[in-house]
Short mmCIF file of C-alpha atoms in Angstrom, two decimals:
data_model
loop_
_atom_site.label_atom_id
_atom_site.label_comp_id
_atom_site.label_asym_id
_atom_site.label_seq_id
_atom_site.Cartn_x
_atom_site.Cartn_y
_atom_site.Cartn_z
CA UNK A 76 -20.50 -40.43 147.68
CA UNK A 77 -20.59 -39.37 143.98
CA UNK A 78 -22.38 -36.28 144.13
CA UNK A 79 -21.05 -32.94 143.03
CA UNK A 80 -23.29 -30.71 144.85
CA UNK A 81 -24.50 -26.89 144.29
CA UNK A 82 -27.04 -24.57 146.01
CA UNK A 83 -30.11 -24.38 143.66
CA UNK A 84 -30.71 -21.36 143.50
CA UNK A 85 -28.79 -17.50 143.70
CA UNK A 86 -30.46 -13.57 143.12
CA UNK A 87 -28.18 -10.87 142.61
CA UNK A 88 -28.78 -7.45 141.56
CA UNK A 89 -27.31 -5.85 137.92
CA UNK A 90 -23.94 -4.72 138.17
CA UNK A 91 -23.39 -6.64 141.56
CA UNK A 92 -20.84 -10.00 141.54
CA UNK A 93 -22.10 -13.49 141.57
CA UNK A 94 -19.99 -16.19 143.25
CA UNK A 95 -21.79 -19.72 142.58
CA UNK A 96 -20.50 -22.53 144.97
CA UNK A 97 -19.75 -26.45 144.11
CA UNK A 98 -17.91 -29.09 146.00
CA UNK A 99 -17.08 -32.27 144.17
CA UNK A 100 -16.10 -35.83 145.59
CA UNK A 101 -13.21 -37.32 143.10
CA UNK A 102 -9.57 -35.67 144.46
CA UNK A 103 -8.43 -37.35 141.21
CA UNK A 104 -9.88 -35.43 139.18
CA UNK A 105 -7.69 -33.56 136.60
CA UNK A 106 -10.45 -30.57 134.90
CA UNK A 107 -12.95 -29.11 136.87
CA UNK A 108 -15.41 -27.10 134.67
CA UNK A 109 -18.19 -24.56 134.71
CA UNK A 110 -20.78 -24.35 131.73
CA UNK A 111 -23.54 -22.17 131.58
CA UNK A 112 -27.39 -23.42 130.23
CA UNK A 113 -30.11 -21.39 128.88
CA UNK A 114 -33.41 -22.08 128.85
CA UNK A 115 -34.26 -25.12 126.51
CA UNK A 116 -30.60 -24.68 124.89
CA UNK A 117 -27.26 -27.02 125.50
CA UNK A 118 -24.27 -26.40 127.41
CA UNK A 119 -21.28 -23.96 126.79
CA UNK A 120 -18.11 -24.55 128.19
CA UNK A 121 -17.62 -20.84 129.84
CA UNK A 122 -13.98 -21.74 131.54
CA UNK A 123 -12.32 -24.45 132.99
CA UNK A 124 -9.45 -24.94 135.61
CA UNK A 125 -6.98 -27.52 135.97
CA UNK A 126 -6.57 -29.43 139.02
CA UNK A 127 -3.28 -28.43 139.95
CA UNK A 128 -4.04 -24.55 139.80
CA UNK A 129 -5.92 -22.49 142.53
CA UNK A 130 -7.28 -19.56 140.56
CA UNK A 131 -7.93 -18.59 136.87
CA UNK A 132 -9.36 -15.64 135.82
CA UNK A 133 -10.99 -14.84 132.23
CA UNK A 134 -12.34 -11.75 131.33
CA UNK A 135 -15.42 -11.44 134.32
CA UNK A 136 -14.88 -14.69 135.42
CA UNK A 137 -13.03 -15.35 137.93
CA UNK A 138 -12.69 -19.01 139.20
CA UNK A 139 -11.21 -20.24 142.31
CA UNK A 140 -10.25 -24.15 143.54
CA UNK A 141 -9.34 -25.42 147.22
CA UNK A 142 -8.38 -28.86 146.24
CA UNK A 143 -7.87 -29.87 149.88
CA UNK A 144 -11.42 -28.57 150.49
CA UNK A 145 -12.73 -30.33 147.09
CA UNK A 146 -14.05 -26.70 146.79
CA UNK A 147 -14.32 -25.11 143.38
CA UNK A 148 -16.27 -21.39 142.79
CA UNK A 149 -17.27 -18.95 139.87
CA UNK A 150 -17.69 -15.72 140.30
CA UNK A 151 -18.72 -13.48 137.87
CA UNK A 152 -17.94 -9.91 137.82
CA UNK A 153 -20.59 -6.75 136.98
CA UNK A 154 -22.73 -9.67 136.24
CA UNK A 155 -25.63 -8.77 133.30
CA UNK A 156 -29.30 -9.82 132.69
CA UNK A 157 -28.40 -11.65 130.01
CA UNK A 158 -25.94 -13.93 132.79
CA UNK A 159 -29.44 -15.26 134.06
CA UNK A 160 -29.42 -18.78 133.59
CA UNK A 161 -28.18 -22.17 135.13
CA UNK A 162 -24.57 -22.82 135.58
CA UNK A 163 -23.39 -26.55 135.96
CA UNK A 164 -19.95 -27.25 137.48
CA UNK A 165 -18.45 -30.53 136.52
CA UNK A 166 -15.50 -33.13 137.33
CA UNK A 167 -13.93 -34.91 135.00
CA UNK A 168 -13.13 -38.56 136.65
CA UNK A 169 -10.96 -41.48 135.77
CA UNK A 170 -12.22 -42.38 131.90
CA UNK A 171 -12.50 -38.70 131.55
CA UNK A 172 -16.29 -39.29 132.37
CA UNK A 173 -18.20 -36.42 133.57
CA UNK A 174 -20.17 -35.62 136.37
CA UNK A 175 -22.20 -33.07 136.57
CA UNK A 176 -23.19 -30.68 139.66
CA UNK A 177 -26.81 -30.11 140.61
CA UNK A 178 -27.15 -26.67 138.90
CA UNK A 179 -27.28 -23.57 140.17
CA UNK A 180 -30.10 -21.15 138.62
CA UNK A 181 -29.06 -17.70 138.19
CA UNK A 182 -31.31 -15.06 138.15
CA UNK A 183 -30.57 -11.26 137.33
CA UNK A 184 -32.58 -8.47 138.92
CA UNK A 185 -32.50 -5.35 136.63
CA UNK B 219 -14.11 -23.83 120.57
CA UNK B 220 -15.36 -27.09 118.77
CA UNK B 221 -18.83 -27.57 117.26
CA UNK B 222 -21.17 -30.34 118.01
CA UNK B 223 -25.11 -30.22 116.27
CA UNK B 224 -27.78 -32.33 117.40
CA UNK B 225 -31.11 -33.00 115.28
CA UNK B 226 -33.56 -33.06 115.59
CA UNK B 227 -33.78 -30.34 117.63
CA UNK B 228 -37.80 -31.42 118.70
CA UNK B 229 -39.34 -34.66 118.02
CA UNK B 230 -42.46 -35.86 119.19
CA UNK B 231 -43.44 -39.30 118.54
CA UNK B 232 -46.65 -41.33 119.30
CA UNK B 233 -45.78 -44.52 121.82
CA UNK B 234 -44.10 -47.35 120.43
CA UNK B 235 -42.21 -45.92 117.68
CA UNK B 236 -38.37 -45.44 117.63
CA UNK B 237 -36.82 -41.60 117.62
CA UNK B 238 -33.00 -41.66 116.19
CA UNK B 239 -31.14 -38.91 117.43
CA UNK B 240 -27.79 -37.84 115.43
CA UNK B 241 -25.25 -36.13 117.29
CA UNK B 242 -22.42 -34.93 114.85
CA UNK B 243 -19.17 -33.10 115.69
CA UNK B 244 -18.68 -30.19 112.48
CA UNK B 245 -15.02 -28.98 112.88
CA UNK B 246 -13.22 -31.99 114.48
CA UNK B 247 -12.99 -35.98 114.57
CA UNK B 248 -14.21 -37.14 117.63
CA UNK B 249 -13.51 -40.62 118.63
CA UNK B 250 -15.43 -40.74 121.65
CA UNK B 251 -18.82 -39.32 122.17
CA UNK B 252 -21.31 -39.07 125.30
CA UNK B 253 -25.27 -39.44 125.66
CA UNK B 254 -26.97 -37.09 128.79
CA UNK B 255 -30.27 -37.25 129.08
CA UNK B 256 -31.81 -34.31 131.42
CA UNK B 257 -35.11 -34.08 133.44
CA UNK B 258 -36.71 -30.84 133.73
CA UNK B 259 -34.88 -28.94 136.70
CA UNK B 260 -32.30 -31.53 136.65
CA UNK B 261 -28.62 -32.17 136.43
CA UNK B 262 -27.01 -34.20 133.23
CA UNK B 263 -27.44 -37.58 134.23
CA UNK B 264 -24.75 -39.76 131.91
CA UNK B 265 -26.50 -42.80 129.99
CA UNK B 266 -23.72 -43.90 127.76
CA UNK B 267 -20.25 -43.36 126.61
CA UNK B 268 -20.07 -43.97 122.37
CA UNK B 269 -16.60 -45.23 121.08
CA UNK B 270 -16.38 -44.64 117.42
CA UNK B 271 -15.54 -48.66 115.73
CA UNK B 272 -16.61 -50.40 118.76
CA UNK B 273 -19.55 -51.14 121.30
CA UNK B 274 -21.36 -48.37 123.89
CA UNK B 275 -20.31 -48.05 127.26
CA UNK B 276 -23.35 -47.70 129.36
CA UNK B 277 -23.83 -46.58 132.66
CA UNK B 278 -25.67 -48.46 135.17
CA UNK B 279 -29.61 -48.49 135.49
CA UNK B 280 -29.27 -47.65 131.50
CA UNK B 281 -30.96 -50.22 129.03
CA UNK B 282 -28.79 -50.59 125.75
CA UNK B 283 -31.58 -52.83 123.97
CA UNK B 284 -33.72 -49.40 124.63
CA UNK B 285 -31.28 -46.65 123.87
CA UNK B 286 -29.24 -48.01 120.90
CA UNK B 287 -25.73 -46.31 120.06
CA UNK B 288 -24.05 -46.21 116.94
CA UNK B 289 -20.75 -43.99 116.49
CA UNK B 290 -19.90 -45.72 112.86
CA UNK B 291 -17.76 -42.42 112.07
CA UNK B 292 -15.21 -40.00 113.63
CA UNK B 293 -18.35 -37.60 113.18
CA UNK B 294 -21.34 -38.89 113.88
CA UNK B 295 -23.34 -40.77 116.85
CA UNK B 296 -26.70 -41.45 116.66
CA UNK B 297 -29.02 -42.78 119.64
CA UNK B 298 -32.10 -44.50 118.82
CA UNK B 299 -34.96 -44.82 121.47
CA UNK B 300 -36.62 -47.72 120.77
CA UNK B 301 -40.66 -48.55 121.27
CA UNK B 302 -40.70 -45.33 123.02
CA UNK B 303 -43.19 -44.71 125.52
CA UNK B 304 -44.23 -41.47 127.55
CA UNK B 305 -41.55 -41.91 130.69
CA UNK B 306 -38.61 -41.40 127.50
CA UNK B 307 -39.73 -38.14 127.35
CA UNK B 308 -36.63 -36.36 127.94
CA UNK B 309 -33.99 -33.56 126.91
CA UNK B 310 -31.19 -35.27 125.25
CA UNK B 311 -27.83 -33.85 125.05
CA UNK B 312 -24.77 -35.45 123.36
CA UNK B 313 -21.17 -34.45 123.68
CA UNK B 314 -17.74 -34.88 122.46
CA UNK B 315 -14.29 -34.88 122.77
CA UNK B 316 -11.47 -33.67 120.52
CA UNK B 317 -8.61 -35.47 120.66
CA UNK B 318 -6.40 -33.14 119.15
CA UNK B 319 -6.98 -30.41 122.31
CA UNK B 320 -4.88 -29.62 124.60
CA UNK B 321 -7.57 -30.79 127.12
CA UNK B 322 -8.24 -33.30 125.83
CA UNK B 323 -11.06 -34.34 128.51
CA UNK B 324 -13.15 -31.08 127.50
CA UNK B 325 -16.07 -31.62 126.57
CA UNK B 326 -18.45 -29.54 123.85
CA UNK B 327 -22.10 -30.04 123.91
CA UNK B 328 -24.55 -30.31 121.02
CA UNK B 329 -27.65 -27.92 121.34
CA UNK B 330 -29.93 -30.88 122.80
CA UNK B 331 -33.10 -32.67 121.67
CA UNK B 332 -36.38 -32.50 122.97
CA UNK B 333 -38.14 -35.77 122.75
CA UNK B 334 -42.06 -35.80 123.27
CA UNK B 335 -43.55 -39.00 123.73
CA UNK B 336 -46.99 -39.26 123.35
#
């Protein structure tokens, strides 16, 4: 299929780490993305990973890719109220067209 | 990273009129330029892909004679809904590319537009 999938939904507490799940369909894909939406705002581009790499880790953000598993993950360290939002993973395919996951809204509990 | 504005920002618009949305990209030529449009609660669905000099790309299930694409510059796209009616009402996002990245598949997003349609 061409879904990129994501669970809906994740709660975790101030100061704990986040780890937001997404498994994508295209093995050809060369950038796999995470961006980060607040409400009624666009999309920023929080960090990226290319498709030949298995980890990369910026700042609290820690991302991590099992290509053979078409398995891609975001965790964010001593995540913050103001990390409450929706966070979109992406693929970008053949015609460097992208597809976008289902979103997963995160929500911060003080 | 690169800048890409969107306005409007909000538009509402009684039905049957045509919205044009600009999408420009501030600090970088972008030959290549994408239209999302997003449901409440929803993912980015892709409607078009906008090549600077030459025709839209559309994506299936997308109607070009309704959602008209112009990219006459390296810097601006513009997306006109035409005879809008209610069901258009939509949060539209535009993106773009710079070439001159070293990923050059990264994409930066404009801020969105909220279209009404009443």
């Amino acid at each position: 299929g061409e879904d990129v999938e994501q669970s809906l939904f994740l709660s975790v507490r101030e100061g704990d780490s986040s780890v937001i799940n997404c498994t994508y369909t295209d093995s050809s894909s060369t950038y796999l993305y995470w961006y980060k939406q607040e409400p009624g705002a666009g999309l920023q581009l929080l960090t990226y990973i290319f498709s030949n790499m298995d980890m990369k880790q910026d700042q609290r953000l820690t991302v991590l890719l099992n290509k053979k598993d078409k398995h891609l993950s975001l965790r964010i360290a001593d995540t913050q109220t103001g990390d409450s939002a929706i966070y979109f993973c992406a693929e970008s395919r053949a015609g460097n067209q992208f597809y976008f996951g289902t979103g997963t809204s995160l929500t911060v509990i003080p | 990273g690169a800048v890409v504005s969107q306005h409007p920002s909000w538009v509402i618009c009684k039905s049957g009129t045509s919205v044009k949305i600009e999408c420009r990209s501030l600090d970088f030529q972008a030959t290549t330029m994408f239209w999302y449009r997003q449901f409440p609660k929803q993912s980015l669905m892709l409607m078009a892909t906008s090549n600077e000099g030459s025709k839209a790309t559309y994506e299936q299930g997308v109607e070009k004679d309704k959602f008209l694409i112009n990219h006459a510059s390296l810097t601006l796209s513009t997306l006109t809904v035409t005879s809008a009616h209610p069901e258009d009402s939509s949060f539209y996002i535009c993106s773009a590319r710079d070439p001159l990245e070293r990923t050059q598949e990264t994409q930066y997003f404009g801020p969105g537009t909220r279209l009404l349609v009443l």
